[in-house]
Amino acid sequence: VGHQNNFNQTETRDAQNICPVCLQGHYTTDLSRHPQLDIDVGAVRDIYSESAVSVREYETIDDVDIELHINVSFLDEEVASAWKVTRTEPIILRLRFSLSQYLDGPEPTVEVFQPTCKDCFCLGVQLKRILTTFISNQWKHLSNEFLNAQQRKRHSWFKAGGTIKKFRAGLSIFSPITNVPLIQGPGVKTRPAGQELRVTRLMSRSMSCTKRDLHTSSPIGQVSLIHCKSIPTLEYGFLVQVMKYSEQRIPTLNDYCVVCDEQHVFQNGSMLKPAVCTRELCVFSFNTLGVMSGAAEDVATGAEVVDLLVAMCRAALESARKSIIFDPYPSVVDPHDPKSLAFNPKKRSYERLQRALDSITSIREITQGPYVEIKKQMDKLDPLAHPLLQWIISSNRSHIVKLPSSRQLKFMHTSHQFLLLSSPPAKEARFRTARKLHGSTFAFHGSHIENWHSILRNGLVNASYTKLQLHGAAYGKGIYLSPISSISFGYSGMGKGQHHMPTKEELVQHYNRVNTVLQCRPTQSRFLQSRNLNCVALCEVITSKDLQKHGNIWVCLISDHVCTRFFFVYEDGQVGDANINTQDVRIQKEILRVIGVQST
């Protein structure tokens, strides 16, 4: 026994004298990387690039982080901005595996982020949930042996002597949505894709995404359609499968609920921004995801937009037609009871909603002090005021940005000018295709401010012969537009309960009289000063045979042929120049200058 004790003491002293680096090296030699992991990492580098994957090993534990870099430069700048994605950076998928067991080990954890946006990457929350579910389902039948068998099957198709490289050069895996649409042999570098090529890829992808499908080429060259939730092949390894599935899902994230990942059933189709569905369980989960906690940031960076959203909500709620146009009705979790809804679309209470809305501190005051303190004040007035403000911000599914003075349209004579984009990528792609075939022009669309709460969340739709119709449809069914500003100003100024459509002559006379002397305020306020607001949108419309022109009143029969571009707000009945004509060459050049398009 004494001999054994002496041995233990000696062993302990020797262990204390071991260099920490040597100690880590001692453990590292016992942890060997599984060969299947090396094969899968190599496949990613062959098919994409060397920088598409990075590996980080932990010296003292049996863990390895695999970071897959998803190139998102194919997204339009407008879409990327609305989704708060940086196009110049990859979306990084970090998967943590067992180093020595790989697919035979524990299910990997998932992180999704961008290098400059790790903590507030809202799109990453949705994508992480999607990938966690996908990997969990795949993991049930995955093993290193199974994957190896799949890859041996693939290799058996090819003859020796390099035939596989020739074949792979023309083979596409599922969806051509990355900058490398074809599988390439090892060492083949990616060609830089030009802007036109990027737009074409997005267009071909988005057009098929209207049915949640993506184009693909089979090994024998036949083109087929693949649902964006289809499971990519395992023939090129599990890591490639995860990357391809991510690429299939990213362009259609706005089509699916951010919580349950079920397809939206909105009456008018998907909108630009991802959103939660109306299922109560999803509303509860959405509230706990932290997605709605961005209200403070939104108020700080886009206070004028939040101010406008609150004004639109108020106008819809105070309308005599609120039971029709106040859509969607808020789904807000009770702050005192997280298992129940304080505002529930199935049990509407417009009076309670009005009280909460009246308790929302003016956005002007919110920006003048610490947001935390302002929130406390709102909570004292009404505990539902701040949750309602969060809902107003997060439920907006359109992309609205206040235009800086350098990019404003001077002829509109208002400082309240906004970029307004509401079309999802699929609709925008279809619009571009139609524009190449038929050309496009610009026209105004006027609608009372009470209608815009719904328009921003449901889209600009054909309301003719529906319960949403307000002004009549003298020229038939369709979306009504006009190249003359005074006509659209008339529609936007029609008050609540007015259901007749005045003649063009009446509108022109009325608004020419209002604008005989243009009353401009000495100083333009950053925020809205009045509740008496007129709103008009400037839209781009396809000039096909489906655009019916009845003098200066145009009717577009196809909603996909109209896309909002700008939004203008006027206070106290004031409007801009009543004689603005979008067909004027000078006006068109100014519009194209502001949106950054060179006229030909």
mmCIF file of C-alpha atoms in Angstrom, residues 294-481:
data_model
loop_
_atom_site.group_PDB
_atom_site.id
_atom_site.type_symbol
_atom_site.label_atom_id
_atom_site.label_comp_id
_atom_site.label_asym_id
_atom_site.label_seq_id
_atom_site.Cartn_x
_atom_site.Cartn_y
_atom_site.Cartn_z
ATOM 1 C CA GLY A 294 -36.878 45.597 -31.992
ATOM 2 C CA ALA A 295 -39.413 48.368 -31.415
ATOM 3 C CA ALA A 296 -36.843 50.551 -29.677
ATOM 4 C CA GLU A 297 -34.425 50.202 -32.583
ATOM 5 C CA ASP A 298 -37.166 50.905 -35.127
ATOM 6 C CA VAL A 299 -38.275 54.028 -33.292
ATOM 7 C CA ALA A 300 -34.697 55.245 -33.068
ATOM 8 C CA THR A 301 -33.777 54.630 -36.725
ATOM 9 C CA GLY A 302 -37.128 55.098 -38.456
ATOM 10 C CA ALA A 303 -39.158 57.286 -36.154
ATOM 11 C CA GLU A 304 -40.947 59.042 -39.039
ATOM 12 C CA VAL A 305 -42.082 55.679 -40.406
ATOM 13 C CA VAL A 306 -43.373 54.540 -37.008
ATOM 14 C CA ASP A 307 -45.179 57.863 -36.683
ATOM 15 C CA LEU A 308 -46.878 57.198 -40.026
ATOM 16 C CA LEU A 309 -47.791 53.601 -39.118
ATOM 17 C CA VAL A 310 -49.477 54.769 -35.908
ATOM 18 C CA ALA A 311 -51.394 57.459 -37.836
ATOM 19 C CA MET A 312 -52.622 54.871 -40.361
ATOM 20 C CA CYS A 313 -53.694 52.520 -37.581
ATOM 21 C CA ARG A 314 -55.566 55.336 -35.853
ATOM 22 C CA ALA A 315 -57.364 56.374 -39.054
ATOM 23 C CA ALA A 316 -58.507 52.809 -39.739
ATOM 24 C CA LEU A 317 -59.662 52.312 -36.157
ATOM 25 C CA GLU A 318 -61.649 55.564 -36.141
ATOM 26 C CA SER A 319 -63.290 54.847 -39.497
ATOM 27 C CA ALA A 320 -66.984 54.045 -39.770
ATOM 28 C CA ARG A 321 -65.862 51.114 -41.927
ATOM 29 C CA LYS A 322 -63.418 49.729 -39.355
ATOM 30 C CA SER A 323 -65.107 46.328 -39.259
ATOM 31 C CA ILE A 324 -64.111 45.956 -42.922
ATOM 32 C CA ILE A 325 -60.863 47.845 -43.389
ATOM 33 C CA PHE A 326 -59.159 47.362 -39.998
ATOM 34 C CA ASP A 327 -57.505 44.194 -41.240
ATOM 35 C CA PRO A 328 -55.553 42.570 -39.748
ATOM 36 C CA TYR A 329 -56.860 43.066 -36.234
ATOM 37 C CA PRO A 330 -54.014 42.889 -33.676
ATOM 38 C CA SER A 331 -52.953 39.658 -32.020
ATOM 39 C CA VAL A 332 -51.255 40.842 -28.835
ATOM 40 C CA VAL A 333 -50.236 38.683 -25.889
ATOM 41 C CA ASP A 334 -51.396 39.867 -22.475
ATOM 42 C CA PRO A 335 -48.273 41.096 -20.615
ATOM 43 C CA HIS A 336 -49.815 39.907 -17.315
ATOM 44 C CA ASP A 337 -50.851 36.503 -18.667
ATOM 45 C CA PRO A 338 -48.507 35.154 -21.381
ATOM 46 C CA LYS A 339 -50.933 32.303 -22.084
ATOM 47 C CA SER A 340 -53.774 34.531 -23.240
ATOM 48 C CA LEU A 341 -54.342 37.206 -25.873
ATOM 49 C CA ALA A 342 -55.177 40.729 -24.756
ATOM 50 C CA PHE A 343 -56.199 41.576 -28.318
ATOM 51 C CA ASN A 344 -57.692 38.668 -30.191
ATOM 52 C CA PRO A 345 -59.039 38.780 -33.786
ATOM 53 C CA LYS A 346 -61.696 36.254 -32.740
ATOM 54 C CA LYS A 347 -62.932 38.510 -29.925
ATOM 55 C CA ARG A 348 -62.664 42.041 -31.213
ATOM 56 C CA SER A 349 -62.991 45.024 -28.898
ATOM 57 C CA TYR A 350 -62.505 48.266 -30.795
ATOM 58 C CA GLU A 351 -63.167 50.351 -27.675
ATOM 59 C CA ARG A 352 -60.346 48.672 -25.695
ATOM 60 C CA LEU A 353 -58.080 48.957 -28.700
ATOM 61 C CA GLN A 354 -58.839 52.653 -28.998
ATOM 62 C CA ARG A 355 -57.911 53.250 -25.350
ATOM 63 C CA ALA A 356 -54.568 51.510 -25.810
ATOM 64 C CA LEU A 357 -53.869 53.427 -29.001
ATOM 65 C CA ASP A 358 -54.652 56.733 -27.285
ATOM 66 C CA SER A 359 -52.117 55.826 -24.582
ATOM 67 C CA ILE A 360 -49.251 55.383 -27.020
ATOM 68 C CA THR A 361 -46.857 58.227 -26.366
ATOM 69 C CA SER A 362 -46.281 60.400 -29.419
ATOM 70 C CA ILE A 363 -43.274 59.267 -31.400
ATOM 71 C CA ARG A 364 -41.919 62.793 -31.148
ATOM 72 C CA GLU A 365 -41.746 62.448 -27.363
ATOM 73 C CA ILE A 366 -40.344 58.907 -27.534
ATOM 74 C CA THR A 367 -37.334 60.118 -29.494
ATOM 75 C CA GLN A 368 -36.595 62.871 -26.975
ATOM 76 C CA GLY A 369 -35.770 60.638 -24.043
ATOM 77 C CA PRO A 370 -34.494 57.192 -23.054
ATOM 78 C CA TYR A 371 -36.758 54.579 -24.594
ATOM 79 C CA VAL A 372 -36.869 52.536 -21.377
ATOM 80 C CA GLU A 373 -38.268 55.503 -19.468
ATOM 81 C CA ILE A 374 -40.836 56.268 -22.149
ATOM 82 C CA LYS A 375 -41.947 52.622 -22.090
ATOM 83 C CA LYS A 376 -42.455 52.846 -18.319
ATOM 84 C CA GLN A 377 -44.652 55.898 -18.811
ATOM 85 C CA MET A 378 -46.746 54.062 -21.402
ATOM 86 C CA ASP A 379 -47.077 51.049 -19.108
ATOM 87 C CA LYS A 380 -48.436 53.301 -16.362
ATOM 88 C CA LEU A 381 -51.006 54.815 -18.711
ATOM 89 C CA ASP A 382 -52.046 51.484 -20.218
ATOM 90 C CA PRO A 383 -50.149 48.158 -19.971
ATOM 91 C CA LEU A 384 -51.336 47.309 -23.505
ATOM 92 C CA ALA A 385 -50.039 50.510 -25.124
ATOM 93 C CA HIS A 386 -46.460 49.371 -25.660
ATOM 94 C CA PRO A 387 -47.382 45.816 -26.806
ATOM 95 C CA LEU A 388 -49.754 47.428 -29.315
ATOM 96 C CA LEU A 389 -46.969 49.706 -30.567
ATOM 97 C CA GLN A 390 -44.748 46.647 -31.005
ATOM 98 C CA TRP A 391 -47.484 44.942 -33.013
ATOM 99 C CA ILE A 392 -48.019 47.983 -35.250
ATOM 100 C CA ILE A 393 -44.313 47.959 -36.099
ATOM 101 C CA SER A 394 -43.787 44.207 -36.492
ATOM 102 C CA SER A 395 -47.012 43.515 -38.422
ATOM 103 C CA ASN A 396 -46.075 45.929 -41.201
ATOM 104 C CA ARG A 397 -45.162 43.668 -44.127
ATOM 105 C CA SER A 398 -44.070 46.417 -46.514
ATOM 106 C CA HIS A 399 -40.702 48.128 -46.712
ATOM 107 C CA ILE A 400 -41.010 51.837 -45.917
ATOM 108 C CA VAL A 401 -38.058 54.196 -45.629
ATOM 109 C CA LYS A 402 -38.114 57.968 -45.199
ATOM 110 C CA LEU A 403 -36.413 59.530 -48.212
ATOM 111 C CA PRO A 404 -33.557 61.941 -47.467
ATOM 112 C CA SER A 405 -33.989 65.408 -48.930
ATOM 113 C CA SER A 406 -31.451 64.650 -51.672
ATOM 114 C CA ARG A 407 -33.614 61.827 -53.013
ATOM 115 C CA GLN A 408 -37.011 63.459 -52.687
ATOM 116 C CA LEU A 409 -39.178 64.402 -55.647
ATOM 117 C CA LYS A 410 -39.222 68.191 -55.403
ATOM 118 C CA PHE A 411 -42.294 68.586 -57.600
ATOM 119 C CA MET A 412 -44.420 66.765 -54.978
ATOM 120 C CA HIS A 413 -44.080 69.704 -52.530
ATOM 121 C CA THR A 414 -44.038 67.740 -49.275
ATOM 122 C CA SER A 415 -41.259 66.732 -46.905
ATOM 123 C CA HIS A 416 -43.110 63.553 -45.956
ATOM 124 C CA GLN A 417 -41.843 61.335 -48.753
ATOM 125 C CA PHE A 418 -41.177 57.611 -48.394
ATOM 126 C CA LEU A 419 -39.855 54.738 -50.432
ATOM 127 C CA LEU A 420 -42.638 52.122 -50.373
ATOM 128 C CA LEU A 421 -42.063 48.557 -51.556
ATOM 129 C CA SER A 422 -44.613 45.861 -50.802
ATOM 130 C CA SER A 423 -44.138 43.273 -53.558
ATOM 131 C CA PRO A 424 -42.534 39.966 -52.528
ATOM 132 C CA PRO A 425 -39.551 38.759 -54.613
ATOM 133 C CA ALA A 426 -41.774 36.493 -56.723
ATOM 134 C CA LYS A 427 -44.156 39.283 -57.719
ATOM 135 C CA GLU A 428 -41.307 41.708 -58.346
ATOM 136 C CA ALA A 429 -39.681 39.134 -60.633
ATOM 137 C CA ARG A 430 -42.905 38.616 -62.578
ATOM 138 C CA PHE A 431 -43.207 42.386 -62.861
ATOM 139 C CA ARG A 432 -39.712 42.662 -64.346
ATOM 140 C CA THR A 433 -40.451 39.946 -66.851
ATOM 141 C CA ALA A 434 -43.611 41.773 -67.954
ATOM 142 C CA ARG A 435 -41.715 45.076 -68.091
ATOM 143 C CA LYS A 436 -39.210 43.607 -70.536
ATOM 144 C CA LEU A 437 -42.079 42.476 -72.767
ATOM 145 C CA HIS A 438 -44.391 45.485 -72.581
ATOM 146 C CA GLY A 439 -42.527 48.366 -70.945
ATOM 147 C CA SER A 440 -43.773 50.398 -67.974
ATOM 148 C CA THR A 441 -44.694 53.885 -66.876
ATOM 149 C CA PHE A 442 -45.596 55.700 -63.667
ATOM 150 C CA ALA A 443 -49.004 56.674 -62.320
ATOM 151 C CA PHE A 444 -50.579 57.804 -59.054
ATOM 152 C CA HIS A 445 -52.882 55.781 -56.859
ATOM 153 C CA GLY A 446 -54.925 57.648 -54.287
ATOM 154 C CA SER A 447 -56.631 56.050 -51.324
ATOM 155 C CA HIS A 448 -57.810 57.465 -48.010
ATOM 156 C CA ILE A 449 -55.326 57.068 -45.146
ATOM 157 C CA GLU A 450 -57.772 54.753 -43.358
ATOM 158 C CA ASN A 451 -57.158 52.150 -46.068
ATOM 159 C CA TRP A 452 -53.367 52.095 -45.848
ATOM 160 C CA HIS A 453 -53.221 50.154 -42.579
ATOM 161 C CA SER A 454 -54.556 47.197 -44.537
ATOM 162 C CA ILE A 455 -52.704 47.924 -47.789
ATOM 163 C CA LEU A 456 -49.298 47.781 -46.061
ATOM 164 C CA ARG A 457 -50.121 44.364 -44.625
ATOM 165 C CA ASN A 458 -52.217 42.809 -47.399
ATOM 166 C CA GLY A 459 -50.948 44.550 -50.516
ATOM 167 C CA LEU A 460 -52.477 46.801 -53.155
ATOM 168 C CA VAL A 461 -55.289 44.667 -54.513
ATOM 169 C CA ASN A 462 -58.184 44.816 -56.904
ATOM 170 C CA ALA A 463 -61.052 45.769 -54.580
ATOM 171 C CA SER A 464 -63.690 46.232 -57.291
ATOM 172 C CA TYR A 465 -67.000 44.535 -56.517
ATOM 173 C CA THR A 466 -65.779 43.485 -53.052
ATOM 174 C CA LYS A 467 -66.651 44.748 -49.569
ATOM 175 C CA LEU A 468 -63.455 46.837 -49.699
ATOM 176 C CA GLN A 469 -64.732 48.904 -52.638
ATOM 177 C CA LEU A 470 -65.404 52.499 -51.631
ATOM 178 C CA HIS A 471 -65.550 54.724 -54.709
ATOM 179 C CA GLY A 472 -67.423 52.591 -57.222
ATOM 180 C CA ALA A 473 -66.075 51.025 -60.404
ATOM 181 C CA ALA A 474 -67.272 53.270 -63.211
ATOM 182 C CA TYR A 475 -64.767 51.784 -65.641
ATOM 183 C CA GLY A 476 -64.991 48.178 -64.544
ATOM 184 C CA LYS A 477 -62.994 45.912 -62.299
ATOM 185 C CA GLY A 478 -59.326 46.653 -61.619
ATOM 186 C CA ILE A 479 -56.804 48.843 -59.761
ATOM 187 C CA TYR A 480 -57.504 52.504 -60.514
ATOM 188 C CA LEU A 481 -54.611 54.839 -61.311
#
